[in-house]
Amino acid sequence: QVQLVESGGGLVQPGGSVRLSCAASGSIFNINTMGWYRQVPGKQRELVATITSSGGTNYADSVKGRFTISRDNAKNTVYLQMNSLKPEDTAVYYCKSTIQDFTLMYRDHWGQGTLVTVSS
């Protein structure tokens, strides 16, 4: 069984930085695209950033130049470095990974979510 465990959320002041981590574990044969999404109450979950297995990245316009997504394939881990944080970045952040498991099927897996609060 594959699971994704997130860490790194918390309270941060405007202009500050936070680094989120998401580690996949279980019977994993291959991981394709990994990404970060965020959601606030009353709004749709939105894409923040993605990274392909070869390192290609994609960012939402609202975070370009401030956030950086990266991955460590040896650790099955994806990171989100969040700099110059704004109050509007406050949200629950979820990681998602497309993973081929022991059944040889590719399935999307989600982390449990971690809350990032940007406030003075």
PDB file of C-alpha atoms in Angstrom, residues 52-93:
ATOM      1  CA  THR A  52       7.988  15.570 -13.967  1.00  0.00           C
ATOM      2  CA  SER A  53      10.186  12.527 -13.506  1.00  0.00           C
ATOM      3  CA  SER A  54      12.866  14.215 -15.614  1.00  0.00           C
ATOM      4  CA  GLY A  55      12.725  17.500 -13.704  1.00  0.00           C
ATOM      5  CA  GLY A  56      10.468  19.672 -15.827  1.00  0.00           C
ATOM      6  CA  THR A  57       8.462  22.144 -13.726  1.00  0.00           C
ATOM      7  CA  ASN A  58       5.201  24.031 -13.988  1.00  0.00           C
ATOM      8  CA  TYR A  59       3.920  26.780 -11.667  1.00  0.00           C
ATOM      9  CA  ALA A  60       0.745  28.690 -11.082  1.00  0.00           C
ATOM     10  CA  ASP A  61       1.117  32.342 -12.080  1.00  0.00           C
ATOM     11  CA  SER A  62       0.447  33.448  -8.512  1.00  0.00           C
ATOM     12  CA  VAL A  63       3.557  31.698  -7.162  1.00  0.00           C
ATOM     13  CA  LYS A  64       6.051  32.096 -10.010  1.00  0.00           C
ATOM     14  CA  GLY A  65       9.307  33.552  -8.791  1.00  0.00           C
ATOM     15  CA  ARG A  66       8.470  32.814  -5.156  1.00  0.00           C
ATOM     16  CA  PHE A  67       7.992  29.036  -4.927  1.00  0.00           C
ATOM     17  CA  THR A  68      10.318  26.279  -6.102  1.00  0.00           C
ATOM     18  CA  ILE A  69       9.381  22.626  -6.498  1.00  0.00           C
ATOM     19  CA  SER A  70      12.042  19.918  -6.430  1.00  0.00           C
ATOM     20  CA  ARG A  71      12.314  16.176  -5.928  1.00  0.00           C
ATOM     21  CA  ASP A  72      14.722  13.565  -4.643  1.00  0.00           C
ATOM     22  CA  ASN A  73      14.011  10.379  -6.554  1.00  0.00           C
ATOM     23  CA  ALA A  74      16.221   8.262  -4.304  1.00  0.00           C
ATOM     24  CA  LYS A  75      14.039   9.263  -1.344  1.00  0.00           C
ATOM     25  CA  ASN A  76      10.713   9.293  -3.237  1.00  0.00           C
ATOM     26  CA  THR A  77      10.241  12.795  -1.893  1.00  0.00           C
ATOM     27  CA  VAL A  78       8.962  16.053  -3.360  1.00  0.00           C
ATOM     28  CA  TYR A  79       9.600  19.472  -1.805  1.00  0.00           C
ATOM     29  CA  LEU A  80       8.059  22.903  -2.077  1.00  0.00           C
ATOM     30  CA  GLN A  81      10.238  25.837  -1.072  1.00  0.00           C
ATOM     31  CA  MET A  82       7.949  28.789  -0.372  1.00  0.00           C
ATOM     32  CA  ASN A  83       9.556  32.241  -0.157  1.00  0.00           C
ATOM     33  CA  SER A  84       8.180  35.774   0.134  1.00  0.00           C
ATOM     34  CA  LEU A  85       4.969  34.412   1.574  1.00  0.00           C
ATOM     35  CA  LYS A  86       1.788  36.461   1.455  1.00  0.00           C
ATOM     36  CA  PRO A  87      -1.393  36.171   3.539  1.00  0.00           C
ATOM     37  CA  GLU A  88      -3.212  34.961   0.434  1.00  0.00           C
ATOM     38  CA  ASP A  89      -0.913  31.917   0.392  1.00  0.00           C
ATOM     39  CA  THR A  90      -2.701  30.670   3.509  1.00  0.00           C
ATOM     40  CA  ALA A  91      -4.218  27.290   2.654  1.00  0.00           C
ATOM     41  CA  VAL A  92      -4.065  23.572   3.225  1.00  0.00           C
ATOM     42  CA  TYR A  93      -1.361  22.236   0.945  1.00  0.00           C
TER      43      TYR A  93
END
